[in-house]
Amino acid sequence: MSAQGDLLHVVTQDDISAQRARFGRLIVWGSFALLILVAGVQTLGTQGVIAPIADNWRPTLYAYVLWAICLCAGQVLVRGEQGKRVLFVLPATLFVVSMVVFPLLFGLVIAFSDWNLSSPDGRQFNGWDNVVQMWNDPFYWNALTNMVWYTLAILVEYTIAFGLALLLNSQIKARKFFRVAFLLPLMLSPVAVSWMIGKSMLEIRFGPISRFLREIGVDNVTFFGNPELARLTIMAMDAWTFIPFMMIMILAGLQAIPKEVQEAAKVDGASGWRGFWEVTFPLMLPVSITAILIRIIFKLKLADIIINVTSGGPGGATDSVTSFIFREYRDRSNVGYGTMLAMVYLVIIVIAMTVLMKLADRWMRPRY
Amino acid sequence: MASEQIFHDHESDLGHKAKWFTSRVLIYGILIVWAIICLFPIYWTITTSFKMAPDVMRGNMVPWLDYRPAWLGWRSLGLSPETIGAESTVREQFLQRFFNSTITALSASTLAVLLGSLAAYGLSRFSFKFGFMRNQDISFFFLSQLILPPVVLALPFLVLYRELDLLDTRIGLILLYTLTVLPIVIWIMRDQFAGIPTELEEAALVDGLSVWRAFATIILPIALPGMVAAFILSLVLTWNEYFFAALLTSTHANTLPVMVASQTGSQGISWWSMAALSFAAILPLIVIGVILERFIIKGMAAGAVK
């Protein structure tokens, strides 16, 4: 995007009267004062200094929303044309900041406390206890290692997705049918998938996949009995839903390659396998890297299937970090410890993704 | 008059044809196998919802040939022909969840597309400075939300919503869902707006339209396909969302995935009713996927190809 100056140059005459500007400032600061006032009264109410005005924090929320609206309106009133431009970005920014930054700060406070939602004591600040507990929690480290395995499975998914995209891009009939059919798994909810495939089709006695395996001579298949096999099964189910995603991104990349390039390669005698490795694949590198990075981001959120099919078992072999924290909360309703685990996970993710993106950047730069 | 063929295909040419033929067979073979892998679970779910207990146990697959279809699964949801007229608490429940899912998914996607398009347009046309943040940084700030795993926000929101009395309400879910799909919408729309030449608005501005009028009357119609793509992608993601819904709702604002998940444990497993329920949960998206496939593909391809 343009780093200097607007792409859209407009010179407009703004004659903002002093009165209008004053009114703009007044509503912004007035609503802000109201917000502070309401929040203050509510805080005093919870401390028991005065009688509480409501049994929840809704009034503060309403005051906050009012302030946000006044802030947006004030921009236009005070700054005229420039304010109208800010108005494009301001609502989204306010929304994200209030929905992410505040909860994250709040989460930091929770992370350093012992807070069992079902106990009457409420929040107890406990310093680094949660960190110590986390350090000694073999299940958390196990979940983190599992995430590495799950992430590595993306390479296999990528290979399959690339193959399918190549096939869809070749001269075939009924391309539309195949495209829709291949896309469908992505549309299905992971919860339904975990029932349809995980519970029903993999049922040991009469699930069609187990029967099929028995037909071809594999006996005693227990998909979720053995840790490695259970992890592989989860990977396969997750891959089933998300391969279409990578496939479509790669397909779009393939279609963007000009036909002339491949024709030129063919004329030069690079056909089939060599043509792919020396022409198509390098050209597809940027798209591939984008697809893989986005897929990694989605993979790191993996939880629904695990929660519903194995709930982490056997012995934590299939646990992802998210499903582990989910159970940590469900079983012990320990908000403090769970939040600490999540925060540590976030830090690890941010570091890992930054490193990956830096590496990808270096990779994507053409090397002539 | 015996005519003799003078020109013969060379050996190597014939080999070429055979090779072409095998490659065709191989391509279609793989395509069909993968299509079966993709479609069979859906087929299995539909057929299971019409099976009776012995049919499930025997693993019969083809209706009418292997077994006689019955309305067992749908009757347990109160949606079979005999029960559709009668009162049914299960159906009431199911419809309420369905309604919750629809409302949450639609409102969250609408809100996200609205906020996201505006932000993406602003970022692609004007240069901003919020403190040290310039356009690049603001864009990155929005897109970086994609990395944020839901689990990080889940517990703080649980506590916050409890204080705000927003637990188990649809509005609470809508706000969170909007947040989760907003980066994707901005990602897609940024690409859309970057592809529209600024001369269009310049002409409109010269003609005396304000920035917002120009946006609404000139740019929006052009960017509409992209917005539809973003909307549908958001719809898919929000309809299927389970993690937040499982944590933040209990009775009133439950969505369909939560209902599906909560059935698996209780009273053994009645395969037919689970199949019916799962199928009802995925049906809307299958319909959307088949009809609006090109929008979905367009949306997902937007970020990939620059």
mmCIF file of N, CA and C in Angstrom, chain A residues 95-215:
data_model
loop_
_atom_site.group_PDB
_atom_site.id
_atom_site.type_symbol
_atom_site.label_atom_id
_atom_site.label_comp_id
_atom_site.label_asym_id
_atom_site.label_seq_id
_atom_site.Cartn_x
_atom_site.Cartn_y
_atom_site.Cartn_z
ATOM 1 N N PHE A 95 -13.537 -1.946 17.668
ATOM 2 C CA PHE A 95 -14.102 -3.263 17.945
ATOM 3 C C PHE A 95 -13.012 -4.262 18.310
ATOM 4 N N VAL A 96 -11.974 -4.310 17.470
ATOM 5 C CA VAL A 96 -10.924 -5.300 17.722
ATOM 6 C C VAL A 96 -10.182 -4.985 19.017
ATOM 7 N N VAL A 97 -9.901 -3.702 19.219
ATOM 8 C CA VAL A 97 -9.155 -3.352 20.439
ATOM 9 C C VAL A 97 -9.965 -3.739 21.673
ATOM 10 N N SER A 98 -11.265 -3.409 21.654
ATOM 11 C CA SER A 98 -12.022 -3.719 22.870
ATOM 12 C C SER A 98 -12.272 -5.210 23.017
ATOM 13 N N MET A 99 -12.285 -5.938 21.890
ATOM 14 C CA MET A 99 -12.549 -7.369 22.001
ATOM 15 C C MET A 99 -11.287 -8.192 22.193
ATOM 16 N N VAL A 100 -10.117 -7.633 21.876
ATOM 17 C CA VAL A 100 -8.899 -8.427 22.000
ATOM 18 C C VAL A 100 -7.975 -7.884 23.076
ATOM 19 N N VAL A 101 -7.674 -6.599 22.973
ATOM 20 C CA VAL A 101 -6.632 -6.076 23.849
ATOM 21 C C VAL A 101 -7.090 -6.100 25.312
ATOM 22 N N PHE A 102 -8.319 -5.629 25.577
ATOM 23 C CA PHE A 102 -8.799 -5.649 26.959
ATOM 24 C C PHE A 102 -8.863 -7.069 27.528
ATOM 25 N N PRO A 103 -9.511 -8.006 26.832
ATOM 26 C CA PRO A 103 -9.529 -9.364 27.375
ATOM 27 C C PRO A 103 -8.136 -9.952 27.569
ATOM 28 N N LEU A 104 -7.200 -9.607 26.644
ATOM 29 C CA LEU A 104 -5.854 -10.151 26.812
ATOM 30 C C LEU A 104 -5.209 -9.608 28.083
ATOM 31 N N LEU A 105 -5.358 -8.294 28.318
ATOM 32 C CA LEU A 105 -4.796 -7.710 29.544
ATOM 33 C C LEU A 105 -5.455 -8.333 30.764
ATOM 34 N N PHE A 106 -6.785 -8.449 30.662
ATOM 35 C CA PHE A 106 -7.526 -9.077 31.742
ATOM 36 C C PHE A 106 -7.047 -10.519 31.950
ATOM 37 N N GLY A 107 -6.806 -11.215 30.808
ATOM 38 C CA GLY A 107 -6.320 -12.588 30.878
ATOM 39 C C GLY A 107 -4.990 -12.688 31.587
ATOM 40 N N LEU A 108 -4.131 -11.673 31.370
ATOM 41 C CA LEU A 108 -2.835 -11.681 32.044
ATOM 42 C C LEU A 108 -3.015 -11.661 33.556
ATOM 43 N N VAL A 109 -3.992 -10.873 34.001
ATOM 44 C CA VAL A 109 -4.261 -10.814 35.440
ATOM 45 C C VAL A 109 -4.741 -12.180 35.938
ATOM 46 N N ILE A 110 -5.667 -12.768 35.169
ATOM 47 C CA ILE A 110 -6.204 -14.073 35.582
ATOM 48 C C ILE A 110 -5.096 -15.117 35.605
ATOM 49 N N ALA A 111 -4.171 -15.006 34.619
ATOM 50 C CA ALA A 111 -3.167 -16.053 34.474
ATOM 51 C C ALA A 111 -2.311 -16.189 35.726
ATOM 52 N N PHE A 112 -2.141 -15.101 36.465
ATOM 53 C CA PHE A 112 -1.305 -15.160 37.651
ATOM 54 C C PHE A 112 -2.133 -15.311 38.915
ATOM 55 N N SER A 113 -3.270 -15.991 38.784
ATOM 56 C CA SER A 113 -4.066 -16.150 39.991
ATOM 57 C C SER A 113 -4.665 -17.543 40.054
ATOM 58 N N ASP A 114 -5.062 -17.908 41.237
ATOM 59 C CA ASP A 114 -5.725 -19.192 41.448
ATOM 60 C C ASP A 114 -7.203 -18.894 41.509
ATOM 61 N N TRP A 115 -7.919 -19.269 40.501
ATOM 62 C CA TRP A 115 -9.313 -18.860 40.452
ATOM 63 C C TRP A 115 -10.166 -20.048 40.023
ATOM 64 N N ASN A 116 -10.842 -20.607 40.966
ATOM 65 C CA ASN A 116 -11.773 -21.676 40.652
ATOM 66 C C ASN A 116 -13.170 -21.073 40.617
ATOM 67 N N LEU A 117 -13.777 -21.092 39.433
ATOM 68 C CA LEU A 117 -15.051 -20.389 39.274
ATOM 69 C C LEU A 117 -16.139 -20.951 40.186
ATOM 70 N N SER A 118 -16.006 -22.230 40.557
ATOM 71 C CA SER A 118 -17.075 -22.811 41.367
ATOM 72 C C SER A 118 -16.846 -22.602 42.863
ATOM 73 N N SER A 119 -15.630 -22.157 43.228
ATOM 74 C CA SER A 119 -15.396 -21.942 44.658
ATOM 75 C C SER A 119 -15.804 -20.533 45.052
ATOM 76 N N PRO A 120 -16.266 -20.348 46.263
ATOM 77 C CA PRO A 120 -16.766 -19.038 46.672
ATOM 78 C C PRO A 120 -15.657 -18.025 46.982
ATOM 79 N N ASP A 121 -14.412 -18.480 47.081
ATOM 80 C CA ASP A 121 -13.341 -17.566 47.496
ATOM 81 C C ASP A 121 -13.062 -16.485 46.466
ATOM 82 N N GLY A 122 -13.369 -16.804 45.211
ATOM 83 C CA GLY A 122 -13.047 -15.838 44.174
ATOM 84 C C GLY A 122 -11.586 -15.914 43.788
ATOM 85 N N ARG A 123 -11.111 -14.831 43.207
ATOM 86 C CA ARG A 123 -9.764 -14.837 42.661
ATOM 87 C C ARG A 123 -8.721 -14.626 43.759
ATOM 88 N N GLN A 124 -7.708 -15.462 43.739
ATOM 89 C CA GLN A 124 -6.597 -15.306 44.672
ATOM 90 C C GLN A 124 -5.318 -15.143 43.863
ATOM 91 N N PHE A 125 -4.633 -14.047 44.094
ATOM 92 C CA PHE A 125 -3.382 -13.842 43.383
ATOM 93 C C PHE A 125 -2.357 -14.842 43.889
ATOM 94 N N ASN A 126 -1.735 -15.581 42.970
ATOM 95 C CA ASN A 126 -0.767 -16.555 43.476
ATOM 96 C C ASN A 126 0.582 -16.509 42.786
ATOM 97 N N GLY A 127 0.916 -15.334 42.207
ATOM 98 C CA GLY A 127 2.263 -15.150 41.685
ATOM 99 C C GLY A 127 2.645 -16.170 40.634
ATOM 100 N N TRP A 128 3.819 -16.755 40.800
ATOM 101 C CA TRP A 128 4.351 -17.638 39.764
ATOM 102 C C TRP A 128 3.936 -19.087 39.947
ATOM 103 N N ASP A 129 3.008 -19.353 40.866
ATOM 104 C CA ASP A 129 2.623 -20.741 41.133
ATOM 105 C C ASP A 129 2.163 -21.472 39.871
ATOM 106 N N ASN A 130 1.360 -20.760 39.060
ATOM 107 C CA ASN A 130 0.852 -21.407 37.854
ATOM 108 C C ASN A 130 1.972 -21.785 36.905
ATOM 109 N N VAL A 131 3.002 -20.900 36.839
ATOM 110 C CA VAL A 131 4.126 -21.197 35.949
ATOM 111 C C VAL A 131 4.846 -22.448 36.432
ATOM 112 N N VAL A 132 5.045 -22.518 37.743
ATOM 113 C CA VAL A 132 5.728 -23.685 38.308
ATOM 114 C C VAL A 132 4.908 -24.937 38.019
ATOM 115 N N GLN A 133 3.598 -24.808 38.236
ATOM 116 C CA GLN A 133 2.736 -25.962 38.003
ATOM 117 C C GLN A 133 2.807 -26.393 36.540
ATOM 118 N N MET A 134 2.811 -25.389 35.647
ATOM 119 C CA MET A 134 2.874 -25.689 34.222
ATOM 120 C C MET A 134 4.169 -26.409 33.886
ATOM 121 N N TRP A 135 5.277 -25.905 34.465
ATOM 122 C CA TRP A 135 6.586 -26.485 34.181
ATOM 123 C C TRP A 135 6.613 -27.974 34.556
ATOM 124 N N ASN A 136 5.877 -28.304 35.617
ATOM 125 C CA ASN A 136 5.906 -29.692 36.084
ATOM 126 C C ASN A 136 4.730 -30.513 35.568
ATOM 127 N N ASP A 137 3.979 -29.953 34.606
ATOM 128 C CA ASP A 137 2.803 -30.671 34.133
ATOM 129 C C ASP A 137 3.149 -31.476 32.883
ATOM 130 N N PRO A 138 3.378 -32.782 33.010
ATOM 131 C CA PRO A 138 3.792 -33.550 31.833
ATOM 132 C C PRO A 138 2.743 -33.526 30.732
ATOM 133 N N PHE A 139 1.465 -33.370 31.098
ATOM 134 C CA PHE A 139 0.419 -33.426 30.080
ATOM 135 C C PHE A 139 0.454 -32.216 29.161
ATOM 136 N N TYR A 140 0.842 -31.058 29.739
ATOM 137 C CA TYR A 140 0.924 -29.868 28.897
ATOM 138 C C TYR A 140 2.041 -30.003 27.882
ATOM 139 N N TRP A 141 3.197 -30.481 28.357
ATOM 140 C CA TRP A 141 4.324 -30.650 27.428
ATOM 141 C C TRP A 141 3.981 -31.690 26.381
ATOM 142 N N ASN A 142 3.260 -32.717 26.829
ATOM 143 C CA ASN A 142 2.813 -33.744 25.899
ATOM 144 C C ASN A 142 1.926 -33.133 24.825
ATOM 145 N N ALA A 143 0.999 -32.252 25.268
ATOM 146 C CA ALA A 143 0.104 -31.618 24.293
ATOM 147 C C ALA A 143 0.894 -30.761 23.314
ATOM 148 N N LEU A 144 1.908 -30.069 23.821
ATOM 149 C CA LEU A 144 2.728 -29.237 22.930
ATOM 150 C C LEU A 144 3.464 -30.099 21.902
ATOM 151 N N THR A 145 4.011 -31.248 22.365
ATOM 152 C CA THR A 145 4.692 -32.142 21.411
ATOM 153 C C THR A 145 3.703 -32.646 20.372
ATOM 154 N N ASN A 146 2.500 -32.976 20.825
ATOM 155 C CA ASN A 146 1.494 -33.414 19.866
ATOM 156 C C ASN A 146 1.253 -32.361 18.812
ATOM 157 N N MET A 147 1.230 -31.081 19.241
ATOM 158 C CA MET A 147 0.987 -30.016 18.271
ATOM 159 C C MET A 147 2.069 -30.009 17.195
ATOM 160 N N VAL A 148 3.321 -30.309 17.611
ATOM 161 C CA VAL A 148 4.395 -30.372 16.614
ATOM 162 C C VAL A 148 4.092 -31.471 15.598
ATOM 163 N N TRP A 149 3.660 -32.632 16.099
ATOM 164 C CA TRP A 149 3.322 -33.729 15.183
ATOM 165 C C TRP A 149 2.186 -33.325 14.254
ATOM 166 N N TYR A 150 1.151 -32.729 14.859
ATOM 167 C CA TYR A 150 0.002 -32.329 14.050
ATOM 168 C C TYR A 150 0.425 -31.348 12.970
ATOM 169 N N THR A 151 1.316 -30.421 13.346
ATOM 170 C CA THR A 151 1.755 -29.422 12.371
ATOM 171 C C THR A 151 2.569 -30.068 11.263
ATOM 172 N N LEU A 152 3.402 -31.056 11.631
ATOM 173 C CA LEU A 152 4.209 -31.713 10.599
ATOM 174 C C LEU A 152 3.329 -32.445 9.595
ATOM 175 N N ALA A 153 2.156 -32.898 10.053
ATOM 176 C CA ALA A 153 1.256 -33.610 9.145
ATOM 177 C C ALA A 153 0.821 -32.732 7.985
ATOM 178 N N ILE A 154 0.986 -31.405 8.145
ATOM 179 C CA ILE A 154 0.573 -30.496 7.074
ATOM 180 C C ILE A 154 1.355 -30.779 5.792
ATOM 181 N N LEU A 155 2.615 -31.224 5.917
ATOM 182 C CA LEU A 155 3.408 -31.496 4.719
ATOM 183 C C LEU A 155 2.735 -32.571 3.866
ATOM 184 N N VAL A 156 2.218 -33.608 4.544
ATOM 185 C CA VAL A 156 1.521 -34.662 3.799
ATOM 186 C C VAL A 156 0.258 -34.099 3.157
ATOM 187 N N GLU A 157 -0.501 -33.313 3.957
ATOM 188 C CA GLU A 157 -1.715 -32.702 3.420
ATOM 189 C C GLU A 157 -1.386 -31.869 2.191
ATOM 190 N N TYR A 158 -0.275 -31.129 2.292
ATOM 191 C CA TYR A 158 0.118 -30.252 1.195
ATOM 192 C C TYR A 158 0.392 -31.057 -0.066
ATOM 193 N N THR A 159 1.106 -32.195 0.100
ATOM 194 C CA THR A 159 1.422 -33.017 -1.065
ATOM 195 C C THR A 159 0.143 -33.512 -1.732
ATOM 196 N N ILE A 160 -0.780 -34.025 -0.910
ATOM 197 C CA ILE A 160 -2.037 -34.522 -1.479
ATOM 198 C C ILE A 160 -2.792 -33.392 -2.157
ATOM 199 N N ALA A 161 -2.859 -32.233 -1.464
ATOM 200 C CA ALA A 161 -3.617 -31.101 -2.017
ATOM 201 C C ALA A 161 -3.017 -30.655 -3.344
ATOM 202 N N PHE A 162 -1.683 -30.639 -3.415
ATOM 203 C CA PHE A 162 -1.028 -30.220 -4.657
ATOM 204 C C PHE A 162 -1.370 -31.207 -5.771
ATOM 205 N N GLY A 163 -1.306 -32.496 -5.453
ATOM 206 C CA GLY A 163 -1.633 -33.513 -6.455
ATOM 207 C C GLY A 163 -3.041 -33.332 -6.987
ATOM 208 N N LEU A 164 -3.986 -33.138 -6.055
ATOM 209 C CA LEU A 164 -5.381 -32.983 -6.475
ATOM 210 C C LEU A 164 -5.556 -31.722 -7.309
ATOM 211 N N ALA A 165 -4.877 -30.653 -6.901
ATOM 212 C CA ALA A 165 -5.005 -29.402 -7.655
ATOM 213 C C ALA A 165 -4.468 -29.581 -9.062
ATOM 214 N N LEU A 166 -3.342 -30.313 -9.205
ATOM 215 C CA LEU A 166 -2.786 -30.568 -10.535
ATOM 216 C C LEU A 166 -3.780 -31.343 -11.385
ATOM 217 N N LEU A 167 -4.411 -32.345 -10.767
ATOM 218 C CA LEU A 167 -5.385 -33.141 -11.514
ATOM 219 C C LEU A 167 -6.558 -32.271 -11.955
ATOM 220 N N LEU A 168 -7.047 -31.432 -11.030
ATOM 221 C CA LEU A 168 -8.197 -30.597 -11.370
ATOM 222 C C LEU A 168 -7.836 -29.583 -12.443
ATOM 223 N N ASN A 169 -6.560 -29.226 -12.500
ATOM 224 C CA ASN A 169 -6.132 -28.223 -13.461
ATOM 225 C C ASN A 169 -5.862 -28.839 -14.836
ATOM 226 N N SER A 170 -5.772 -30.177 -14.908
ATOM 227 C CA SER A 170 -5.473 -30.800 -16.194
ATOM 228 C C SER A 170 -6.757 -30.897 -17.018
ATOM 229 N N GLN A 171 -6.606 -31.397 -18.233
ATOM 230 C CA GLN A 171 -7.757 -31.482 -19.128
ATOM 231 C C GLN A 171 -8.668 -32.620 -18.683
ATOM 232 N N ILE A 172 -9.733 -32.283 -17.963
ATOM 233 C CA ILE A 172 -10.635 -33.352 -17.540
ATOM 234 C C ILE A 172 -12.061 -32.948 -17.837
ATOM 235 N N LYS A 173 -12.901 -33.970 -17.900
ATOM 236 C CA LYS A 173 -14.330 -33.703 -18.042
ATOM 237 C C LYS A 173 -14.940 -33.583 -16.648
ATOM 238 N N ALA A 174 -16.118 -33.006 -16.551
ATOM 239 C CA ALA A 174 -16.856 -32.919 -15.296
ATOM 240 C C ALA A 174 -16.037 -32.237 -14.209
ATOM 241 N N ARG A 175 -15.263 -31.239 -14.617
ATOM 242 C CA ARG A 175 -14.404 -30.556 -13.654
ATOM 243 C C ARG A 175 -15.216 -29.935 -12.528
ATOM 244 N N LYS A 176 -16.358 -29.381 -12.888
ATOM 245 C CA LYS A 176 -17.180 -28.705 -11.882
ATOM 246 C C LYS A 176 -17.648 -29.684 -10.819
ATOM 247 N N PHE A 177 -18.074 -30.885 -11.281
ATOM 248 C CA PHE A 177 -18.526 -31.885 -10.320
ATOM 249 C C PHE A 177 -17.412 -32.227 -9.343
ATOM 250 N N PHE A 178 -16.222 -32.493 -9.871
ATOM 251 C CA PHE A 178 -15.122 -32.881 -8.986
ATOM 252 C C PHE A 178 -14.762 -31.745 -8.036
ATOM 253 N N ARG A 179 -14.815 -30.514 -8.560
ATOM 254 C CA ARG A 179 -14.454 -29.388 -7.694
ATOM 255 C C ARG A 179 -15.413 -29.268 -6.523
ATOM 256 N N VAL A 180 -16.716 -29.389 -6.828
ATOM 257 C CA VAL A 180 -17.697 -29.294 -5.749
ATOM 258 C C VAL A 180 -17.534 -30.449 -4.776
ATOM 259 N N ALA A 181 -17.346 -31.653 -5.326
ATOM 260 C CA ALA A 181 -17.210 -32.827 -4.456
ATOM 261 C C ALA A 181 -15.999 -32.690 -3.548
ATOM 262 N N PHE A 182 -14.897 -32.195 -4.115
ATOM 263 C CA PHE A 182 -13.678 -32.081 -3.317
ATOM 264 C C PHE A 182 -13.800 -30.971 -2.281
ATOM 265 N N LEU A 183 -14.661 -30.003 -2.573
ATOM 266 C CA LEU A 183 -14.782 -28.858 -1.660
ATOM 267 C C LEU A 183 -15.646 -29.194 -0.446
ATOM 268 N N LEU A 184 -16.601 -30.111 -0.644
ATOM 269 C CA LEU A 184 -17.607 -30.342 0.394
ATOM 270 C C LEU A 184 -17.065 -30.613 1.798
ATOM 271 N N PRO A 185 -16.017 -31.443 1.969
ATOM 272 C CA PRO A 185 -15.585 -31.696 3.348
ATOM 273 C C PRO A 185 -15.290 -30.433 4.142
ATOM 274 N N LEU A 186 -14.832 -29.390 3.452
ATOM 275 C CA LEU A 186 -14.504 -28.148 4.142
ATOM 276 C C LEU A 186 -15.746 -27.487 4.733
ATOM 277 N N MET A 187 -16.895 -27.748 4.124
ATOM 278 C CA MET A 187 -18.113 -27.083 4.560
ATOM 279 C C MET A 187 -18.703 -27.719 5.811
ATOM 280 N N LEU A 188 -18.273 -28.933 6.121
ATOM 281 C CA LEU A 188 -18.940 -29.666 7.196
ATOM 282 C C LEU A 188 -18.385 -29.249 8.543
ATOM 283 N N SER A 189 -19.265 -29.222 9.523
ATOM 284 C CA SER A 189 -18.806 -28.810 10.840
ATOM 285 C C SER A 189 -17.959 -29.914 11.460
ATOM 286 N N PRO A 190 -16.836 -29.555 12.069
ATOM 287 C CA PRO A 190 -15.947 -30.555 12.664
ATOM 288 C C PRO A 190 -16.666 -31.459 13.657
ATOM 289 N N VAL A 191 -17.666 -30.902 14.343
ATOM 290 C CA VAL A 191 -18.384 -31.729 15.306
ATOM 291 C C VAL A 191 -19.156 -32.825 14.592
ATOM 292 N N ALA A 192 -19.846 -32.455 13.517
ATOM 293 C CA ALA A 192 -20.574 -33.457 12.756
ATOM 294 C C ALA A 192 -19.603 -34.459 12.153
ATOM 295 N N VAL A 193 -18.461 -33.957 11.667
ATOM 296 C CA VAL A 193 -17.470 -34.856 11.093
ATOM 297 C C VAL A 193 -16.982 -35.837 12.140
ATOM 298 N N SER A 194 -16.739 -35.340 13.356
ATOM 299 C CA SER A 194 -16.209 -36.246 14.361
ATOM 300 C C SER A 194 -17.237 -37.304 14.720
ATOM 301 N N TRP A 195 -18.520 -36.959 14.579
ATOM 302 C CA TRP A 195 -19.477 -38.035 14.796
ATOM 303 C C TRP A 195 -19.539 -38.948 13.587
ATOM 304 N N MET A 196 -19.701 -38.354 12.410
ATOM 305 C CA MET A 196 -19.902 -39.147 11.202
ATOM 306 C C MET A 196 -18.756 -40.118 10.972
ATOM 307 N N ILE A 197 -17.534 -39.611 11.073
ATOM 308 C CA ILE A 197 -16.384 -40.466 10.766
ATOM 309 C C ILE A 197 -15.836 -41.096 12.033
ATOM 310 N N GLY A 198 -15.518 -40.254 13.011
ATOM 311 C CA GLY A 198 -14.835 -40.758 14.196
ATOM 312 C C GLY A 198 -15.645 -41.764 14.975
ATOM 313 N N LYS A 199 -16.929 -41.465 15.172
ATOM 314 C CA LYS A 199 -17.720 -42.358 16.016
ATOM 315 C C LYS A 199 -18.400 -43.446 15.198
ATOM 316 N N SER A 200 -18.903 -43.057 14.026
ATOM 317 C CA SER A 200 -19.764 -43.993 13.315
ATOM 318 C C SER A 200 -19.002 -44.851 12.308
ATOM 319 N N MET A 201 -18.239 -44.207 11.424
ATOM 320 C CA MET A 201 -17.602 -45.003 10.377
ATOM 321 C C MET A 201 -16.410 -45.780 10.890
ATOM 322 N N LEU A 202 -15.822 -45.352 11.992
ATOM 323 C CA LEU A 202 -14.675 -46.075 12.539
ATOM 324 C C LEU A 202 -15.099 -47.025 13.658
ATOM 325 N N GLU A 203 -16.411 -47.196 13.838
ATOM 326 C CA GLU A 203 -16.889 -48.104 14.874
ATOM 327 C C GLU A 203 -16.291 -49.487 14.619
ATOM 328 N N ILE A 204 -15.821 -50.136 15.684
ATOM 329 C CA ILE A 204 -15.026 -51.345 15.472
ATOM 330 C C ILE A 204 -15.847 -52.492 14.895
ATOM 331 N N ARG A 205 -17.102 -52.630 15.349
ATOM 332 C CA ARG A 205 -17.853 -53.815 14.926
ATOM 333 C C ARG A 205 -18.462 -53.653 13.539
ATOM 334 N N PHE A 206 -19.129 -52.519 13.334
ATOM 335 C CA PHE A 206 -19.861 -52.438 12.070
ATOM 336 C C PHE A 206 -19.599 -51.171 11.275
ATOM 337 N N GLY A 207 -18.651 -50.357 11.691
ATOM 338 C CA GLY A 207 -18.319 -49.176 10.890
ATOM 339 C C GLY A 207 -17.784 -49.606 9.539
ATOM 340 N N PRO A 208 -18.151 -48.921 8.486
ATOM 341 C CA PRO A 208 -17.751 -49.368 7.147
ATOM 342 C C PRO A 208 -16.243 -49.432 6.954
ATOM 343 N N ILE A 209 -15.508 -48.526 7.587
ATOM 344 C CA ILE A 209 -14.058 -48.562 7.381
ATOM 345 C C ILE A 209 -13.456 -49.781 8.069
ATOM 346 N N SER A 210 -13.945 -50.083 9.294
ATOM 347 C CA SER A 210 -13.433 -51.262 9.988
ATOM 348 C C SER A 210 -13.772 -52.521 9.193
ATOM 349 N N ARG A 211 -14.992 -52.564 8.653
ATOM 350 C CA ARG A 211 -15.390 -53.733 7.869
ATOM 351 C C ARG A 211 -14.515 -53.887 6.638
ATOM 352 N N PHE A 212 -14.256 -52.728 6.010
ATOM 353 C CA PHE A 212 -13.430 -52.754 4.806
ATOM 354 C C PHE A 212 -12.049 -53.296 5.141
ATOM 355 N N LEU A 213 -11.493 -52.835 6.264
ATOM 356 C CA LEU A 213 -10.165 -53.298 6.657
ATOM 357 C C LEU A 213 -10.199 -54.789 6.951
ATOM 358 N N ARG A 214 -11.297 -55.242 7.567
ATOM 359 C CA ARG A 214 -11.391 -56.661 7.876
ATOM 360 C C ARG A 214 -11.465 -57.475 6.587
ATOM 361 N N GLU A 215 -12.178 -56.936 5.601
ATOM 362 C CA GLU A 215 -12.279 -57.620 4.314
ATOM 363 C C GLU A 215 -10.905 -57.826 3.704
#
